[in-house]
Coordinates of C-alpha atoms in Angstrom, one line a residue:
Chain A
M1 CA -3.2 -35.7 4.3
Q2 CA -5.8 -33.5 6.0
F3 CA -9.2 -32.4 4.5
G4 CA -11.4 -29.8 5.9
I5 CA -13.6 -26.7 5.6
F6 CA -12.7 -23.1 5.7
T7 CA -15.2 -20.3 6.1
V8 CA -15.1 -16.6 5.6
G9 CA -18.0 -15.9 7.8
D10 CA -19.8 -13.5 5.6
V11 CA -23.5 -12.6 6.1
T12 CA -24.8 -12.6 2.5
P13 CA -28.4 -12.5 1.2
D14 CA -29.7 -15.6 -0.4
P15 CA -30.2 -14.3 -4.0
T16 CA -33.0 -16.8 -4.6
T17 CA -35.1 -15.7 -1.7
G18 CA -33.8 -12.2 -1.0
R19 CA -33.5 -13.1 2.7
T20 CA -30.4 -12.1 4.7
P21 CA -29.6 -14.2 7.8
T22 CA -29.1 -12.3 11.1
E23 CA -25.7 -12.2 12.6
H24 CA -26.9 -14.6 15.3
E25 CA -28.1 -17.1 12.6
R26 CA -24.9 -16.9 10.8
I27 CA -22.7 -17.4 13.9
K28 CA -24.8 -20.5 14.8
A29 CA -24.6 -21.7 11.2
M30 CA -20.8 -21.5 11.4
V31 CA -20.6 -23.7 14.5
A32 CA -23.2 -26.1 13.0
I33 CA -20.9 -26.4 9.9
A34 CA -17.9 -27.1 12.2
Q35 CA -19.9 -29.8 14.1
K36 CA -21.1 -31.4 10.8
A37 CA -17.5 -31.4 9.5
E38 CA -16.5 -33.4 12.6
E39 CA -19.5 -35.7 12.3
V40 CA -18.6 -36.7 8.7
G41 CA -15.0 -37.3 9.5
L42 CA -13.3 -34.2 8.1
D43 CA -10.0 -33.3 9.7
V44 CA -10.0 -29.5 9.9
F45 CA -12.3 -26.5 10.5
A46 CA -10.9 -23.0 10.0
T47 CA -12.6 -19.7 10.4
G48 CA -11.8 -16.3 9.0
E49 CA -11.2 -13.2 11.1
H50 CA -12.9 -9.9 10.1
H51 CA -13.7 -6.6 11.8
N52 CA -16.3 -5.1 9.6
P53 CA -19.8 -5.9 8.3
P54 CA -21.0 -8.1 6.5
F55 CA -18.7 -10.5 8.4
V56 CA -19.3 -11.9 11.8
P57 CA -16.1 -13.8 13.0
S58 CA -14.2 -11.0 14.9
S59 CA -13.3 -13.3 17.8
P60 CA -12.0 -16.6 16.4
T61 CA -10.7 -18.2 19.6
T62 CA -14.1 -17.6 21.3
M63 CA -15.8 -19.4 18.5
L64 CA -13.2 -22.2 18.2
G65 CA -13.3 -22.6 22.0
W66 CA -17.0 -23.3 21.8
I67 CA -16.5 -25.8 19.0
A68 CA -13.6 -27.4 20.9
A69 CA -15.9 -28.2 23.8
R70 CA -18.4 -30.0 21.5
T71 CA -16.0 -32.0 19.3
E72 CA -13.5 -34.7 19.8
N73 CA -11.3 -35.0 16.8
I74 CA -11.4 -32.1 14.4
V75 CA -8.4 -29.7 14.3
L76 CA -9.4 -26.1 14.8
S77 CA -7.7 -23.5 12.7
T78 CA -8.0 -20.0 11.2
S79 CA -8.2 -18.6 7.7
T80 CA -6.7 -16.3 8.6
T81 CA -5.5 -14.7 11.9
L82 CA -4.5 -11.1 11.3
I83 CA -0.9 -10.9 12.2
T84 CA -0.8 -7.3 11.1
T85 CA -3.4 -5.6 13.3
N86 CA -3.6 -8.0 16.2
D87 CA -1.2 -7.7 19.1
P88 CA 1.2 -10.7 18.8
V89 CA 1.2 -11.0 22.6
K90 CA -2.6 -11.5 22.6
I91 CA -2.4 -14.0 19.7
A92 CA 0.2 -15.9 21.8
E93 CA -2.0 -15.9 24.8
D94 CA -5.3 -16.6 23.1
F95 CA -4.1 -19.5 21.0
A96 CA -2.1 -21.1 23.8
M97 CA -5.2 -21.0 25.9
L98 CA -7.3 -22.6 23.1
Q99 CA -4.6 -25.2 22.6
H100 CA -4.9 -26.3 26.2
L101 CA -8.7 -26.4 26.2
A102 CA -8.8 -28.3 22.9
D103 CA -6.1 -30.7 24.0
G104 CA -3.8 -29.7 21.2
R105 CA -6.3 -29.7 18.3
V106 CA -5.3 -26.2 17.3
D107 CA -3.2 -24.6 14.6
L108 CA -3.5 -21.3 12.9
M109 CA -2.9 -19.5 9.7
M110 CA -1.3 -16.0 9.6
G111 CA -2.7 -13.5 7.1
R112 CA -2.5 -9.8 6.5
G113 CA -6.2 -9.2 5.8
N114 CA -7.8 -7.6 2.8
T115 CA -9.7 -4.7 4.3
G116 CA -7.8 -1.4 4.2
P117 CA -9.6 0.5 7.0
V118 CA -8.9 -2.3 9.5
Y119 CA -5.4 -1.0 9.8
P120 CA -6.3 2.5 10.9
W121 CA -9.2 1.2 13.1
F122 CA -6.5 -0.8 15.0
G123 CA -4.0 2.1 15.0
K124 CA -1.8 0.6 12.2
D125 CA -0.5 1.9 8.9
I126 CA -1.4 -0.3 5.9
R127 CA 1.8 0.7 4.1
Q128 CA 3.6 -1.2 6.8
G129 CA 1.5 -4.4 6.1
I130 CA 4.4 -6.7 5.2
N131 CA 6.7 -5.2 7.9
L132 CA 4.0 -5.7 10.5
A133 CA 3.6 -9.3 9.5
V134 CA 7.3 -9.8 9.7
E135 CA 7.9 -8.1 13.1
N136 CA 4.8 -9.3 14.8
Y137 CA 5.4 -12.9 13.8
A138 CA 9.0 -12.8 14.9
L139 CA 7.8 -11.7 18.4
L140 CA 5.0 -14.3 18.5
Y141 CA 7.5 -17.0 17.5
R142 CA 9.7 -16.1 20.5
L143 CA 6.8 -15.7 23.0
W144 CA 5.8 -19.4 22.3
R145 CA 9.4 -20.7 22.5
E146 CA 11.1 -18.6 25.2
D147 CA 9.7 -18.5 28.8
V148 CA 11.0 -15.0 29.4
V149 CA 11.1 -12.5 26.6
T150 CA 12.8 -9.1 26.5
W151 CA 12.0 -7.5 23.2
E152 CA 12.1 -4.2 21.3
G153 CA 10.7 -3.5 17.9
K154 CA 9.3 -0.8 15.6
F155 CA 5.5 -1.3 16.0
R156 CA 4.8 -2.3 19.6
T157 CA 5.6 -1.3 23.2
P158 CA 8.9 -2.9 24.3
L159 CA 8.7 -5.9 26.6
Q160 CA 11.0 -6.4 29.6
S161 CA 11.0 -9.8 31.2
F162 CA 7.6 -10.8 29.9
T163 CA 6.2 -14.3 30.1
S164 CA 3.2 -15.2 27.9
T165 CA 0.8 -17.5 29.7
P166 CA -0.3 -20.1 29.5
R167 CA 2.8 -21.7 28.1
P168 CA 2.1 -23.8 25.0
L169 CA 0.7 -27.3 25.7
D170 CA 3.5 -29.8 26.2
G171 CA 5.9 -27.0 25.4
V172 CA 5.1 -27.3 21.7
P173 CA 3.5 -24.2 20.1
P174 CA 0.5 -24.6 17.7
F175 CA 1.7 -25.2 14.2
V176 CA 1.6 -22.1 12.0
W177 CA 0.7 -21.7 8.4
H178 CA 1.3 -18.5 6.5
G179 CA -1.4 -17.7 4.0
S180 CA -1.0 -15.4 1.0
I181 CA -2.5 -15.1 -2.4
R182 CA 0.0 -12.9 -4.1
S183 CA 2.8 -11.7 -1.8
P184 CA 6.1 -13.6 -2.3
E185 CA 7.4 -12.1 1.0
I186 CA 4.9 -14.3 2.9
A187 CA 6.0 -17.5 1.1
E188 CA 9.5 -16.5 2.0
Q189 CA 8.6 -15.9 5.6
A190 CA 6.9 -19.4 5.8
A191 CA 10.0 -21.0 4.3
Y192 CA 12.4 -19.2 6.6
Y193 CA 10.7 -20.5 9.7
G194 CA 10.0 -23.9 8.3
D195 CA 6.3 -23.2 8.8
G196 CA 3.5 -24.2 6.5
F197 CA 2.4 -22.2 3.5
F198 CA -1.3 -22.0 2.5
H199 CA -2.5 -20.7 -0.8
N200 CA -6.3 -20.0 -0.9
N201 CA -6.2 -21.0 -4.5
I202 CA -9.8 -19.9 -5.1
F203 CA -9.9 -16.7 -7.0
W204 CA -6.8 -17.0 -9.1
P205 CA -5.7 -19.3 -12.0
A206 CA -3.6 -22.3 -11.2
D207 CA -0.4 -21.1 -12.7
H208 CA -0.3 -18.3 -10.1
T209 CA -0.8 -20.7 -7.2
K210 CA 2.0 -22.9 -8.8
Q211 CA 4.5 -20.0 -8.8
M212 CA 3.8 -19.1 -5.1
V213 CA 4.1 -22.8 -4.0
E214 CA 7.3 -23.3 -6.0
L215 CA 8.9 -20.2 -4.5
Y216 CA 7.9 -21.5 -1.0
R217 CA 9.2 -25.0 -1.6
S218 CA 12.5 -23.8 -3.1
R219 CA 13.2 -21.4 -0.2
Y220 CA 12.1 -24.0 2.4
A221 CA 15.0 -26.2 1.1
H222 CA 17.3 -23.1 0.9
Y223 CA 16.8 -22.6 4.6
G224 CA 17.7 -26.1 5.4
H225 CA 14.4 -27.5 6.6
G226 CA 14.4 -30.4 4.2
T227 CA 13.9 -31.0 0.5
P228 CA 11.4 -28.9 -1.5
E229 CA 9.1 -32.0 -1.5
Q230 CA 9.1 -32.0 2.3
A231 CA 7.7 -28.4 2.7
I232 CA 4.3 -28.2 4.2
V233 CA 1.7 -27.0 1.7
G234 CA -2.0 -26.3 2.1
L235 CA -4.5 -25.3 -0.6
G236 CA -8.0 -24.0 -0.7
G237 CA -10.7 -24.9 -3.2
Q238 CA -14.4 -24.1 -3.5
V239 CA -17.1 -26.5 -4.6
F240 CA -20.8 -27.0 -5.1
M241 CA -22.1 -30.5 -5.7
R242 CA -25.2 -32.4 -6.7
R243 CA -25.6 -36.0 -7.9
N244 CA -26.0 -34.7 -11.4
S245 CA -23.8 -31.9 -12.8
Q246 CA -26.6 -30.1 -14.6
D247 CA -28.6 -29.8 -11.4
A248 CA -25.5 -28.5 -9.6
V249 CA -25.0 -25.8 -12.3
R250 CA -28.7 -24.8 -12.3
E251 CA -28.9 -24.6 -8.6
F252 CA -25.6 -22.7 -8.0
R253 CA -25.8 -20.3 -10.9
P254 CA -27.9 -17.6 -9.2
Y255 CA -25.6 -17.8 -6.2
F256 CA -22.5 -17.5 -8.4
D257 CA -23.9 -14.6 -10.5
N258 CA -24.6 -12.6 -7.4
A259 CA -21.7 -13.6 -5.2
P260 CA -20.0 -10.7 -3.4
V261 CA -16.6 -11.5 -4.7
Y262 CA -16.9 -13.0 -8.2
G263 CA -20.5 -12.1 -9.1
H264 CA -21.4 -9.8 -11.9
G265 CA -18.1 -10.7 -13.6
P266 CA -17.0 -13.6 -15.7
S267 CA -19.6 -16.4 -16.4
L268 CA -19.8 -19.5 -14.2
E269 CA -18.4 -21.5 -17.1
D270 CA -15.3 -19.2 -17.6
F271 CA -14.7 -19.0 -13.9
T272 CA -14.8 -22.8 -13.4
R273 CA -12.5 -23.2 -16.4
Q274 CA -10.0 -20.7 -15.1
T275 CA -10.0 -21.2 -11.3
P276 CA -10.3 -24.2 -8.9
L277 CA -14.1 -23.6 -8.5
T278 CA -15.9 -26.9 -9.2
V279 CA -19.7 -27.0 -9.8
G280 CA -20.8 -30.5 -10.6
T281 CA -20.8 -34.1 -9.2
P282 CA -18.7 -35.4 -6.4
E283 CA -16.7 -37.3 -9.0
Q284 CA -15.9 -34.0 -10.8
V285 CA -14.8 -32.5 -7.5
V286 CA -12.5 -35.5 -6.9
E287 CA -11.0 -35.2 -10.3
K288 CA -10.4 -31.4 -10.1
T289 CA -9.0 -31.7 -6.6
L290 CA -6.6 -34.4 -7.6
S291 CA -5.3 -32.2 -10.4
F292 CA -4.1 -29.6 -7.8
R293 CA -1.2 -32.0 -7.1
D294 CA -0.1 -31.5 -10.7
Y295 CA 0.9 -28.0 -10.0
A296 CA 1.4 -27.9 -6.2
G297 CA 3.2 -31.2 -5.7
D298 CA 2.1 -33.7 -3.0
Y299 CA 0.7 -31.6 -0.3
Q300 CA -0.6 -31.8 3.3
R301 CA -3.9 -30.0 3.7
Q302 CA -6.9 -29.4 1.5
L303 CA -9.6 -27.0 2.7
F304 CA -12.9 -26.5 0.9
L305 CA -15.0 -23.3 1.0
V306 CA -18.7 -24.5 0.9
D307 CA -20.7 -21.9 2.7
H308 CA -20.2 -19.1 0.1
A309 CA -22.4 -16.7 -1.8
G310 CA -25.4 -16.8 0.6
L311 CA -26.1 -20.6 0.3
P312 CA -28.6 -21.6 3.0
L313 CA -27.3 -23.7 5.9
K314 CA -29.3 -26.8 4.9
T315 CA -27.6 -26.8 1.5
V316 CA -24.2 -26.2 3.1
L317 CA -24.7 -29.2 5.4
E318 CA -25.6 -31.4 2.4
Q319 CA -22.4 -30.3 0.8
I320 CA -20.4 -31.4 3.8
D321 CA -22.2 -34.7 3.9
M322 CA -21.2 -35.3 0.3
L323 CA -17.6 -34.3 1.0
G324 CA -17.5 -36.7 4.0
E325 CA -19.2 -39.6 2.3
E326 CA -18.2 -39.4 -1.4
V327 CA -15.3 -37.0 -1.9
V328 CA -12.8 -37.2 0.9
P329 CA -12.7 -41.0 1.2
V330 CA -11.8 -41.2 -2.5
L331 CA -9.3 -38.3 -2.2
R332 CA -7.6 -40.0 0.8
E333 CA -7.1 -43.1 -1.2
E334 CA -6.1 -41.5 -4.5
F335 CA -3.7 -38.9 -2.9
A336 CA -2.0 -41.8 -1.1
K337 CA -1.3 -43.5 -4.3
G338 CA 2.1 -42.7 -5.7
R339 CA 2.9 -40.4 -2.8
P340 CA 6.7 -40.5 -2.4
A341 CA 7.9 -41.8 1.0
G342 CA 9.7 -38.6 1.9
V343 CA 6.5 -36.4 1.8
P344 CA 5.6 -35.6 5.4
E345 CA 2.1 -36.0 6.8
A346 CA 0.2 -32.9 7.8
P347 CA 1.5 -31.6 11.2
T348 CA -0.5 -32.6 14.3
H349 CA 0.1 -31.7 17.9
A350 CA 0.8 -35.4 18.8
A351 CA 3.4 -35.8 16.0
R352 CA 5.1 -32.5 16.9
V353 CA 5.3 -33.5 20.6
A354 CA 6.8 -36.8 19.6
A355 CA 9.3 -35.1 17.3
A356 CA 10.3 -32.7 20.1
T357 CA 10.8 -35.5 22.7
A358 CA 12.6 -37.6 20.1
G359 CA 15.3 -35.0 20.5
S360 CA 17.2 -32.5 18.5
G361 CA 19.2 -32.5 15.3
A362 CA 17.9 -35.7 13.7
A363 CA 16.6 -36.4 10.3
A364 CA 15.0 -33.5 8.4
G365 CA 11.4 -34.0 7.3
A366 CA 10.6 -36.4 10.1
G367 CA 7.0 -36.0 9.2
A368 CA 6.1 -33.7 12.1
G369 CA 6.4 -30.5 10.1
V370 CA 8.6 -28.8 12.6
G371 CA 11.5 -28.5 10.2
A372 CA 13.1 -31.1 12.3
G373 CA 16.2 -29.8 13.8
S374 CA 18.3 -28.4 11.0
G375 CA 18.9 -24.7 10.6
A376 CA 19.2 -22.0 13.2
V377 CA 15.4 -21.5 13.6
A378 CA 14.5 -25.0 14.4
G379 CA 17.6 -25.3 16.6
K380 CA 16.3 -22.4 18.8
E381 CA 13.0 -24.2 19.1
V382 CA 14.6 -27.4 20.4
A383 CA 16.8 -25.4 22.8
A384 CA 13.7 -23.8 24.3
S385 CA 11.7 -26.9 24.7
Chain B
M1 CA 13.2 -6.3 -31.0
K2 CA 9.6 -6.4 -30.1
L3 CA 7.3 -3.4 -30.8
V4 CA 3.8 -3.5 -29.5
V5 CA 1.0 -1.2 -30.6
V6 CA -1.9 -0.7 -28.1
S7 CA -5.0 0.7 -30.0
A8 CA -8.1 1.8 -28.2
G9 CA -10.1 2.6 -31.4
L10 CA -13.7 1.4 -31.3
S11 CA -14.9 1.6 -34.9
V12 CA -14.0 -0.8 -37.6
P13 CA -12.0 0.4 -39.5
S14 CA -10.7 2.8 -37.0
S15 CA -8.5 5.9 -37.6
T16 CA -6.9 5.3 -34.2
R17 CA -5.7 1.9 -35.4
L18 CA -4.7 3.5 -38.7
L19 CA -2.5 6.0 -36.8
G20 CA -1.0 3.1 -34.8
D21 CA -0.2 1.1 -37.9
R22 CA 1.4 4.1 -39.5
L23 CA 3.6 4.9 -36.5
A24 CA 4.6 1.2 -36.3
A25 CA 5.6 1.1 -39.9
A26 CA 7.6 4.2 -39.4
V27 CA 9.4 2.7 -36.4
V28 CA 10.1 -0.5 -38.3
G29 CA 11.8 1.5 -41.0
R30 CA 14.0 3.3 -38.5
V31 CA 15.4 0.6 -36.2
P32 CA 18.9 -0.7 -37.1
A33 CA 18.9 -3.5 -39.6
T34 CA 20.9 -5.6 -37.1
A35 CA 17.9 -5.6 -34.7
P36 CA 14.7 -5.6 -36.8
A37 CA 11.4 -4.8 -35.0
E38 CA 8.6 -7.4 -34.9
V39 CA 5.2 -5.8 -34.5
E40 CA 2.3 -7.0 -32.5
V41 CA -1.0 -5.1 -32.2
V42 CA -3.2 -5.2 -29.2
E43 CA -6.8 -4.2 -30.1
L44 CA -8.5 -3.1 -26.9
R45 CA -11.9 -3.3 -28.5
D46 CA -11.6 -7.1 -28.7
L47 CA -10.6 -7.2 -25.0
A48 CA -13.2 -4.8 -23.6
V49 CA -15.3 -7.4 -21.8
A50 CA -12.3 -9.3 -20.6
I51 CA -10.9 -6.0 -19.1
A52 CA -14.2 -5.4 -17.3
H53 CA -14.1 -9.0 -15.9
H54 CA -10.5 -8.5 -14.7
L55 CA -11.7 -5.4 -12.8
T56 CA -14.4 -7.4 -11.0
S57 CA -12.6 -10.8 -10.6
G58 CA -9.1 -9.6 -10.0
F59 CA -7.3 -11.8 -12.6
P60 CA -7.1 -11.7 -16.4
G61 CA -8.7 -14.3 -18.6
P62 CA -6.3 -16.1 -21.1
E63 CA -6.6 -13.6 -24.0
L64 CA -6.2 -10.5 -21.8
G65 CA -3.4 -12.3 -20.0
A66 CA -1.5 -12.8 -23.3
A67 CA -2.0 -9.1 -24.2
L68 CA -0.7 -7.9 -20.8
D69 CA 2.3 -10.2 -21.2
A70 CA 3.0 -8.9 -24.7
V71 CA 3.0 -5.3 -23.4
A72 CA 5.2 -6.2 -20.5
A73 CA 7.7 -8.0 -22.7
A74 CA 7.9 -5.3 -25.4
D75 CA 11.1 -3.4 -26.1
G76 CA 9.0 -0.5 -27.3
L77 CA 5.3 0.6 -27.1
I78 CA 3.1 2.7 -29.3
V79 CA -0.1 3.6 -27.5
V80 CA -3.0 5.3 -29.3
T81 CA -6.4 6.4 -28.0
P82 CA -9.3 8.3 -29.4
V83 CA -10.1 11.5 -27.4
F84 CA -13.2 11.0 -25.3
S85 CA -14.6 13.8 -23.0
A86 CA -11.4 15.8 -22.9
S87 CA -9.1 12.8 -22.2
Y88 CA -8.1 9.2 -23.1
S89 CA -11.0 6.8 -23.4
G90 CA -12.1 4.8 -20.4
L91 CA -11.3 1.6 -22.1
F92 CA -7.7 2.8 -22.8
K93 CA -7.3 3.8 -19.1
S94 CA -8.8 0.5 -17.8
F95 CA -6.3 -1.5 -19.8
F96 CA -3.4 0.3 -18.1
D97 CA -5.3 0.1 -14.7
V98 CA -5.1 -3.7 -14.9
L99 CA -1.5 -3.9 -16.2
D100 CA 1.1 -4.8 -13.5
R101 CA 2.2 -1.4 -12.0
D102 CA 5.8 -2.0 -12.8
A103 CA 5.3 -3.4 -16.3
L104 CA 6.2 -0.2 -18.1
A105 CA 9.1 1.0 -15.8
G106 CA 11.9 2.1 -18.1
K107 CA 10.1 1.2 -21.3
P108 CA 10.2 3.5 -24.3
V109 CA 6.6 4.6 -25.2
L110 CA 5.3 6.7 -28.0
I111 CA 2.0 8.4 -27.2
A112 CA -0.6 9.2 -29.9
A113 CA -4.3 10.2 -30.1
T114 CA -7.0 10.9 -32.6
G115 CA -9.9 13.2 -32.5
G116 CA -12.5 15.1 -34.5
S117 CA -10.7 18.4 -34.5
A118 CA -7.2 19.7 -33.6
R119 CA -8.7 21.6 -30.6
H120 CA -8.1 18.4 -28.4
S121 CA -4.5 17.9 -29.3
L122 CA -3.2 18.9 -25.9
V123 CA -4.8 15.8 -24.4
L124 CA -1.5 14.2 -25.3
E125 CA 0.4 16.6 -23.0
H126 CA -2.2 17.1 -20.2
A127 CA -3.5 13.5 -19.9
M128 CA -1.4 10.9 -21.8
R129 CA 2.1 12.1 -20.8
P130 CA 1.3 12.3 -17.0
L131 CA -0.3 8.8 -17.1
F132 CA 2.8 7.2 -18.6
A133 CA 5.1 9.3 -16.4
Y134 CA 3.3 7.9 -13.4
L135 CA 3.9 4.4 -14.8
R136 CA 7.6 5.3 -15.0
A137 CA 7.7 4.8 -18.8
V138 CA 10.2 6.7 -20.9
V139 CA 7.9 8.8 -23.1
V140 CA 9.4 10.1 -26.3
P141 CA 9.4 13.9 -26.7
T142 CA 7.2 14.0 -29.8
A143 CA 3.6 13.0 -29.3
V144 CA 1.4 12.5 -32.4
Y145 CA -2.1 13.8 -32.7
A146 CA -4.3 13.2 -35.8
A147 CA -7.5 15.2 -36.2
S148 CA -9.8 14.2 -39.0
E149 CA -8.5 17.0 -41.2
D150 CA -4.9 15.8 -40.7
W151 CA -5.5 12.8 -42.9
G152 CA -5.9 15.2 -45.9
A153 CA -3.3 17.7 -44.9
E154 CA 0.5 18.2 -44.7
G155 CA 2.4 17.7 -41.4
L156 CA 1.2 14.3 -40.1
A157 CA 3.9 12.5 -42.0
E158 CA 6.7 14.7 -40.6
R159 CA 5.4 14.3 -37.0
T160 CA 5.1 10.6 -37.5
G161 CA 8.6 10.3 -38.7
R162 CA 10.1 12.4 -36.0
A163 CA 8.3 10.5 -33.2
A164 CA 9.1 7.1 -34.8
G165 CA 12.8 8.1 -35.0
E166 CA 12.8 9.0 -31.4
L167 CA 11.2 5.7 -30.4
A168 CA 13.5 3.7 -32.6
A169 CA 16.6 5.4 -31.2
L170 CA 15.5 4.8 -27.6
M171 CA 14.6 1.1 -28.3
G172 CA 18.0 0.5 -29.9
A173 CA 19.9 2.3 -27.2
L174 CA 18.0 0.5 -24.4
T175 CA 18.3 -2.9 -26.1
V176 CA 22.1 -2.4 -26.5
A177 CA 22.4 -1.2 -22.9
G178 CA 20.5 -4.4 -21.9
T179 CA 17.9 -2.7 -19.8
G180 CA 15.0 -2.5 -22.2
A181 CA 15.1 -6.0 -23.6
G182 CA 16.4 -7.4 -20.3
T183 CA 13.3 -6.3 -18.5
G184 CA 11.1 -7.9 -21.1
A185 CA 13.0 -11.2 -21.3
A186 CA 13.1 -11.6 -17.5
R187 CA 9.4 -10.9 -17.2
G188 CA 8.6 -13.3 -20.0
A189 CA 10.7 -16.2 -18.6
A190 CA 8.3 -17.7 -16.2
D191 CA 8.8 -21.4 -16.8
G192 CA 10.2 -23.5 -14.0
P193 CA 12.1 -22.6 -10.9
V194 CA 15.4 -20.8 -11.5
P195 CA 16.8 -20.1 -8.1
G196 CA 19.7 -17.6 -8.1
A197 CA 20.9 -14.4 -6.6
R198 CA 20.0 -11.2 -8.3
R199 CA 22.1 -8.0 -8.6
D200 CA 20.2 -6.2 -5.8
G201 CA 20.3 -9.2 -3.4
S202 CA 16.8 -10.4 -4.1
V203 CA 16.1 -13.9 -5.2
R204 CA 14.1 -15.1 -8.2
V205 CA 12.2 -18.4 -8.3
G206 CA 10.2 -19.0 -11.4
G207 CA 8.2 -15.8 -12.1
L208 CA 8.5 -14.4 -8.6
E209 CA 11.2 -12.3 -6.9
V210 CA 11.7 -11.9 -3.2
T211 CA 14.0 -10.2 -0.7
P212 CA 15.7 -12.8 1.5
F213 CA 13.9 -12.9 4.8
A214 CA 16.9 -12.1 7.0
E215 CA 17.3 -8.8 5.2
Q216 CA 13.6 -8.0 5.7
L217 CA 13.9 -8.8 9.4
A218 CA 17.2 -6.9 9.8
A219 CA 15.6 -3.7 8.3
L220 CA 13.1 -3.7 11.2
R221 CA 15.7 -3.9 14.0
P222 CA 15.6 -0.8 16.2
E223 CA 18.9 1.2 16.0

């Protein structure tokens, strides 16, 4: 199982000092967070993509390329890449390039975005949001698996004999997660391709996350990629920790109360009771995170949001230290206990290359997360590689 | 059959609630004995803070969630608001703003309102009826308005009876036809995955419904 950090990349005033970091400070803070995550032994760093203030990460592969050059082990990912408003050709090129530079330590998460005006700013129609996600990803999928693509669709200029360069590293495209909070169509899309499904799990009650994950698992099996238990699931979570839970609550409360997303609404107590937000000791975070398995099943990737609500960088880095030293080692051990043998590991480039070279058609759920050979979609992948 | 009353009255006791109870009793007396109506009242006053929190946080707390589920699962609905500033109250509107947008589709609804004088009675036709038409509810022809003076005058009982008869008839008809109660039952049954094909080709798993991906993809193919 993989553990990591995901960041939205918001520039938010610190409510305790009234100070707003500059964009430059925030960008440098994001890469410092990524480097800290690597240093403490976390597995994944994922950045959001936004095209409006107060957010800075408009250019994820530039940022991830910088981080790739300064890290050795951590997998670089997104949370999310806008499959609706980005040109799928440019996504194919940018992430293949990043994959080469990072020696395969790259995957990405598709999302539709949550900011209405981004669609018209990029010449798209928000009413076509789901359809854009469907068509653009269908093209991206082919660009990474077929050397020469001739294509025609509703939303983009046709392609005649186009080759996306560079070709994916070792002929194996980056693994793709599809992220959605409330659209069953996206869970269905992830299931159809045998890709991963990620639920951000942070603003909604657990029973909602459970329904989305169940839909994805059931449909993953329907499309012949394996059993429901072999589907590739990722979850988010958000935490704030101190040695003593009263200190955590006292220190985090002003940040919670003024947070851009959930501030000025339910109390911290109500919100922690109703959603995965945990404010307390590392032990409490361990306990809450282990409970995600009760409704999502054994899963592959857990990402934490720690740089939220205007927390200063120093505090965020302390949070990552605690995750690396006290939380994740216990979670690795506890999640491994009672994990059924058929539950795959989180997908990595090395495992996917191994699965691709091991040949086609063999056992479903081989642990590489490629949907291992069964079903039309995976078959195409094998044929192209 | 399940009859739910949504009352946006603010005072305790409230004439809005009184009108809602009276309409509910009249409906209970008019549904067929073979399908008796069970009444549940949703008092929006008790949910006012939870509704505001839903607007900011994007999801309902447990009490509000239960009220929204009750409304969605009802076979018939009586909605009553006091008239505020020439329309329904803000609290009343906010409740229907956070309700799932398809929750009232095809559902029989009786609209009613209270006010200080009869001069506001057309709020029912100019504000309430368009709101529920937008939500694709089946609004009964008779809407019931009670001004303060109506509580001591003739006429309210007749209008109550006529509206209740219309709602009872619709609830009975839709339940027999299987659409009214069917919608409610399907929405309510959210426990565990129940994969299976639906009439329109979509697939339901647990509480969620989705169009099979191949159809979604095929719809985008250029001609």
